[in-house]
Coordinates of C-alpha atoms and ligand atoms in Angstrom, one line a residue:
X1 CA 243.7 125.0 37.9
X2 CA 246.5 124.9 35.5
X3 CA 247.1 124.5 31.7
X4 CA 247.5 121.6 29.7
X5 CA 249.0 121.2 26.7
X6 CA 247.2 119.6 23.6
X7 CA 247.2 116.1 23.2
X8 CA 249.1 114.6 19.9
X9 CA 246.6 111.8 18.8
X10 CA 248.3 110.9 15.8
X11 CA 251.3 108.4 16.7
X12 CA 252.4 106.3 13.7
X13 CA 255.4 104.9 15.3
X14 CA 253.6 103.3 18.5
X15 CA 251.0 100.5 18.3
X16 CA 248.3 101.9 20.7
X17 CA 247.5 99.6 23.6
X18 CA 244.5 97.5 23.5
X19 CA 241.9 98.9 25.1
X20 CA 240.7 97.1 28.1
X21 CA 237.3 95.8 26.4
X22 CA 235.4 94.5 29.9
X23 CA 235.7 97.1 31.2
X24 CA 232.4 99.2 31.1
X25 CA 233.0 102.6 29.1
X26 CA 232.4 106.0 31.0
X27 CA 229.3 108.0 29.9
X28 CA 230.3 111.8 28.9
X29 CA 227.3 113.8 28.5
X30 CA 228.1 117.0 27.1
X31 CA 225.9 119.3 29.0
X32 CA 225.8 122.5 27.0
X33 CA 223.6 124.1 29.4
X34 CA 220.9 124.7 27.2
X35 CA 217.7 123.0 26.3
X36 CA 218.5 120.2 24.7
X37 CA 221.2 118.5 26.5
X38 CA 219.7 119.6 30.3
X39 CA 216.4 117.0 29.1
X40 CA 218.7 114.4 28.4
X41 CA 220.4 115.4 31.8
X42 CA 217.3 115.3 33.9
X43 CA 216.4 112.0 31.9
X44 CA 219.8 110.3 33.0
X45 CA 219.6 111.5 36.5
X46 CA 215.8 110.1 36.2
X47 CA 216.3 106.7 35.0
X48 CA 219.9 106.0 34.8
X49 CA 219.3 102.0 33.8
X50 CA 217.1 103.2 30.9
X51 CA 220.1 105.2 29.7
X52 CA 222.9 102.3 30.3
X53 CA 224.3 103.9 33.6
X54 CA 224.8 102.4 36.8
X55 CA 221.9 102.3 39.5
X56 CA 224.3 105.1 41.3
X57 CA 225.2 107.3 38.3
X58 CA 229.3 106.5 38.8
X59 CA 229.6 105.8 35.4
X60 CA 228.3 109.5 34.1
X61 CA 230.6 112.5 33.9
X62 CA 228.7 115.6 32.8
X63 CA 231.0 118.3 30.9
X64 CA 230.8 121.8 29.9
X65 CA 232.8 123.3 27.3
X66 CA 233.7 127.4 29.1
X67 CA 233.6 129.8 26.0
X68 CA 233.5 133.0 28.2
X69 CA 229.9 134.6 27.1
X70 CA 226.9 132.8 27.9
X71 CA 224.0 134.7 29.3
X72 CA 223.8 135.3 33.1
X73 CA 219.9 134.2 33.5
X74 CA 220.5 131.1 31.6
X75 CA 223.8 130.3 34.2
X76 CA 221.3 131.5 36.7
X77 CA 219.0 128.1 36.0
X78 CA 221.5 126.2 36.2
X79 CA 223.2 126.9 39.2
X80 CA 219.3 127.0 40.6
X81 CA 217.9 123.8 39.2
X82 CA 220.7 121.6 37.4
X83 CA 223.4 121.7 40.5
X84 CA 221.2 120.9 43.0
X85 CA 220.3 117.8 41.4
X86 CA 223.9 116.9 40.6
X87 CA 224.8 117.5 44.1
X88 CA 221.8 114.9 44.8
X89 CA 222.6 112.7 42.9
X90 CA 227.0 113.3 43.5
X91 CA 227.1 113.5 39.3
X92 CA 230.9 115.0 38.2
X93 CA 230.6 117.7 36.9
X94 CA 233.7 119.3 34.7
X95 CA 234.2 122.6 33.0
X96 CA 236.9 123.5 30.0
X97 CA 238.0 126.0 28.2
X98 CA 241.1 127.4 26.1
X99 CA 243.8 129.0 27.6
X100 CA 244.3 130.9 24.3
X101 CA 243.8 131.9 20.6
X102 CA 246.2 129.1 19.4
X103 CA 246.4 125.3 20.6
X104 CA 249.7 125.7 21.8
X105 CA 248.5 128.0 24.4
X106 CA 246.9 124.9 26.0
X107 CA 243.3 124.3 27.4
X108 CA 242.5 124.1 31.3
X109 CA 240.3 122.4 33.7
X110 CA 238.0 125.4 35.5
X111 CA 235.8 122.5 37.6
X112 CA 235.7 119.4 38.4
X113 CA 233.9 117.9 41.5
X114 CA 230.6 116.0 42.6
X115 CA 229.1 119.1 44.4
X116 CA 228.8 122.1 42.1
X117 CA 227.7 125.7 43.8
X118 CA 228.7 128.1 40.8
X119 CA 229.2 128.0 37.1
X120 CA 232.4 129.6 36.2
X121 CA 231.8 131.9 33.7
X122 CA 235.1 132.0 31.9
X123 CA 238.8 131.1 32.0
X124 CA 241.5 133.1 31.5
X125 CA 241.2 133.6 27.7
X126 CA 237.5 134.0 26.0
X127 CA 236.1 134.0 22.2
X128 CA 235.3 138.0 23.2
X129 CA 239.4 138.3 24.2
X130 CA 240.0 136.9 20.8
X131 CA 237.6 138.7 18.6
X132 CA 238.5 142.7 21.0
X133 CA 242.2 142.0 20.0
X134 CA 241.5 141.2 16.1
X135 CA 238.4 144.3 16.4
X136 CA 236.1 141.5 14.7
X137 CA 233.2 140.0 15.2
X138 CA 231.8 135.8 14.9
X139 CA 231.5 135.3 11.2
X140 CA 228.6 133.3 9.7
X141 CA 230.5 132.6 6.7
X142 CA 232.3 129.2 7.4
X143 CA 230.2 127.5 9.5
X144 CA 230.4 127.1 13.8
X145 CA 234.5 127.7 13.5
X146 CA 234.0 129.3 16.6
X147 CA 232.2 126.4 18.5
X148 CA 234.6 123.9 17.1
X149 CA 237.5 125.6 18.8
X150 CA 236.0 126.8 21.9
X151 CA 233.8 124.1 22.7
X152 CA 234.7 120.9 20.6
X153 CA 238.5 121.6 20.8
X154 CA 238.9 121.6 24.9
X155 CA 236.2 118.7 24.7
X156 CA 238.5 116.4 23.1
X157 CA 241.1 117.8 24.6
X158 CA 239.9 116.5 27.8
X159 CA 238.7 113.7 26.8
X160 CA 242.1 112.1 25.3
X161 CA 243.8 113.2 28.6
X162 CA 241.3 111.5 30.5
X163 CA 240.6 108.3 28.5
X164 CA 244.0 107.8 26.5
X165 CA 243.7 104.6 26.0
X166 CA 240.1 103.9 26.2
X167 CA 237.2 104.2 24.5
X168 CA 233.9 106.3 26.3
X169 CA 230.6 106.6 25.0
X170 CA 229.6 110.3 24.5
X171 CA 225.9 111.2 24.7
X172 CA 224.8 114.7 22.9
X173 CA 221.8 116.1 22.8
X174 CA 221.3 116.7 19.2
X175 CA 217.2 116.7 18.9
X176 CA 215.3 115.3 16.2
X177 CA 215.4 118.0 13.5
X178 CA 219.1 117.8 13.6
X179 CA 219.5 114.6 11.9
X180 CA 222.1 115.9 9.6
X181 CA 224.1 117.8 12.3
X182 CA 224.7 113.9 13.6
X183 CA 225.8 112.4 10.3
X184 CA 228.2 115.1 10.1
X185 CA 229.1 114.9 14.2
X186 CA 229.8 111.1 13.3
X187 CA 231.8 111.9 10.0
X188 CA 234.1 114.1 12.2
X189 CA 234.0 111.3 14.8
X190 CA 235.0 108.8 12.6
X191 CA 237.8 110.7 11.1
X192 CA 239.2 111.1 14.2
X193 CA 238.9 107.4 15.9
X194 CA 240.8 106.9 12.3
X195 CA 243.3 108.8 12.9
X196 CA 244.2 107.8 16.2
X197 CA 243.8 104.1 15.4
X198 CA 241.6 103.3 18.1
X199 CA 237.7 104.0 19.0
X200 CA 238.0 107.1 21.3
X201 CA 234.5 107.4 21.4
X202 CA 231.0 106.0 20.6
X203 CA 228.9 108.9 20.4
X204 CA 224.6 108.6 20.9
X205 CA 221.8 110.9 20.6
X206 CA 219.0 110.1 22.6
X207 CA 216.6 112.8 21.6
X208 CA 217.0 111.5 17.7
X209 CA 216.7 107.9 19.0
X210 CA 213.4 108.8 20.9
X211 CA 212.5 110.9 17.8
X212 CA 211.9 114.1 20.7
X213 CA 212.0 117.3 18.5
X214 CA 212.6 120.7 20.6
X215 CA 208.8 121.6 20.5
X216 CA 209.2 118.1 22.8
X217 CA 212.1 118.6 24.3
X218 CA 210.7 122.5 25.4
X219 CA 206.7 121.0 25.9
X220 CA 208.8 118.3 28.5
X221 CA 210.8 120.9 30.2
X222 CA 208.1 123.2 31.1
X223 CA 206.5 120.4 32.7
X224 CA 209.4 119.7 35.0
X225 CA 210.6 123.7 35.2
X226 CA 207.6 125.5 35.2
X227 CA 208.9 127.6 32.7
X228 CA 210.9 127.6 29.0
X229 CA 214.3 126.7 29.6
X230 CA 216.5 129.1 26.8
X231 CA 219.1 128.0 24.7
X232 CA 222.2 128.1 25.0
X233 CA 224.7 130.7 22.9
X234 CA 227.2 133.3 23.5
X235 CA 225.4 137.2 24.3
X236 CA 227.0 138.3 20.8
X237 CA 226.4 135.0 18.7
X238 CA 225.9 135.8 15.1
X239 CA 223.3 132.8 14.9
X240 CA 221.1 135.0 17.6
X241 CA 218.2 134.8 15.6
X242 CA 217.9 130.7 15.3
X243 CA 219.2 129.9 18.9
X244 CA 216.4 131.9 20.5
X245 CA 212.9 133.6 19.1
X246 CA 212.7 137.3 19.0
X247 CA 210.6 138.2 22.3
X248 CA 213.2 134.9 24.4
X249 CA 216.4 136.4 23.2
X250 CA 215.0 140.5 23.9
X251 CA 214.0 139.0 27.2
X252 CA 217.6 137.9 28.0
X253 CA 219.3 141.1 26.3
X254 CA 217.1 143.1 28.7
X255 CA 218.6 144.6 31.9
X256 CA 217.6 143.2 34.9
Ligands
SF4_301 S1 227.2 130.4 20.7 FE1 227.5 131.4 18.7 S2 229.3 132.8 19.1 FE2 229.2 131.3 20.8 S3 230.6 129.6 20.1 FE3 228.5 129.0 19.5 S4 228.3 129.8 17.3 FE4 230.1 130.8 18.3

């Protein structure tokens, strides 16, 4: 698929048009493919009125942000035991990623359909393209800088092409230790509805509102799974050690 260019948000010159307030706001789950955000997947797809969405699940588009790494046996779960059920239940699904190191090198749409068969694992420019050409690794110092441009920046990328004049309601699977990650989410949020003069997005976290921690969130996955469903990170994350125990993340670094 080809490359878009970034979205300006900030227009001081135009009053934005009103957004069409009857009109029922999309759900955008963003489905990071690990633990967290597959239960609150599952749970949508279970009882879509007790999560807001229509009877038929028209009103949920489930989204992956592409950042080029992401361990093959977690993919492998997915394609076995999320797809299926979005096939089931015809769920879009959508995949993004950058097309670059800078945002002028646009982002790009890698899926998009009701009947995903295989996650694709990257698009044509990855965090690992950008950290072999500068010989560097991801830094801890700084904070996630590497999550907010690979996986937040094509996000709401996306999401301002898609609803440019509307708000959505974004669900994210923040669980209930990560109270503060939220406030700051929302801070960001915020900053940004400001600056575009207009709500782009409400933005809920149903495993804080239903107070489900990960040792619930993992404890309700092995029920429906049958086994524990890994996090999600990047083969080479610097953060290794907190997105996965010892003996889970040896178990994925091990050769088949
Ligand atoms: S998983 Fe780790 S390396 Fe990959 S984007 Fe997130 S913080 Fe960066």
């Amino acid at each position: 698929m080809g490359t878009n260019s970034p979205q300006i948000q900030l227009d001081l010159w135009q009053e934005p048009p009103p957004a069409a307030a009857s009109v029922k706001p999309m759900t955008v789950l963003s489905y990071g493919l690990g633990a967290d955000s597959t239960l609150v997947l599952i749970e949508m797809l279970r009882d879509p009125a007790g999560y807001g969405l229509e009877p038929d699940l028209s009103d949920l588009i489930v989204i992956t942000a592409t950042v080029g790494s992401e361990w093959r046996e977690t993919v492998r779960l997915v394609e076995d035991h999320i797809f299926p059920l979005l096939r089931r239940h015809q769920v879009r699904y959508i995949q993004v990623a950058r097309c670059g190191p800078y945002e002028a090198d646009g982002w790009e749409i890698l899926a998009d359909s009701r009947s995903p068969q295989r996650f694709i694992p990257r698009g044509r420019w990855t965090l690992m393209d950008e950290l072999s050409l500068n010989g560097t690794v991801v830094q801890a110092a700084g904070g996630n800088s590497c999550s907010l441009k690979y996986k937040g920046w094509p996000l709401d990328q996306w999401a301002l092409a898609e609803f440019p004049d509307r708000p959505f309601r974004k669900v994210v699977g923040y669980h209930a230790r990560e109270q503060k990650r939220a406030r700051t989410y929302d801070g960001c949020q915020q900053e940004e509805n400001l600056k575009a003069r207009r709500t782009i997005c409400t933005v809920e976290y149903p495993l804080i509102e239903q107070s489900w921690d990960r040792d619930i969130v993992e404890a309700r996955l092995f029920t429906e799974f049958g086994f524990l469903w890994p996090k999600s990170y990047c083969t080479f994350c610097v953060y290794s050690g907190s997105c996965s125990a010892r003996p889970a993340h040896m178990a994925l670094a091990r050769p088949p």
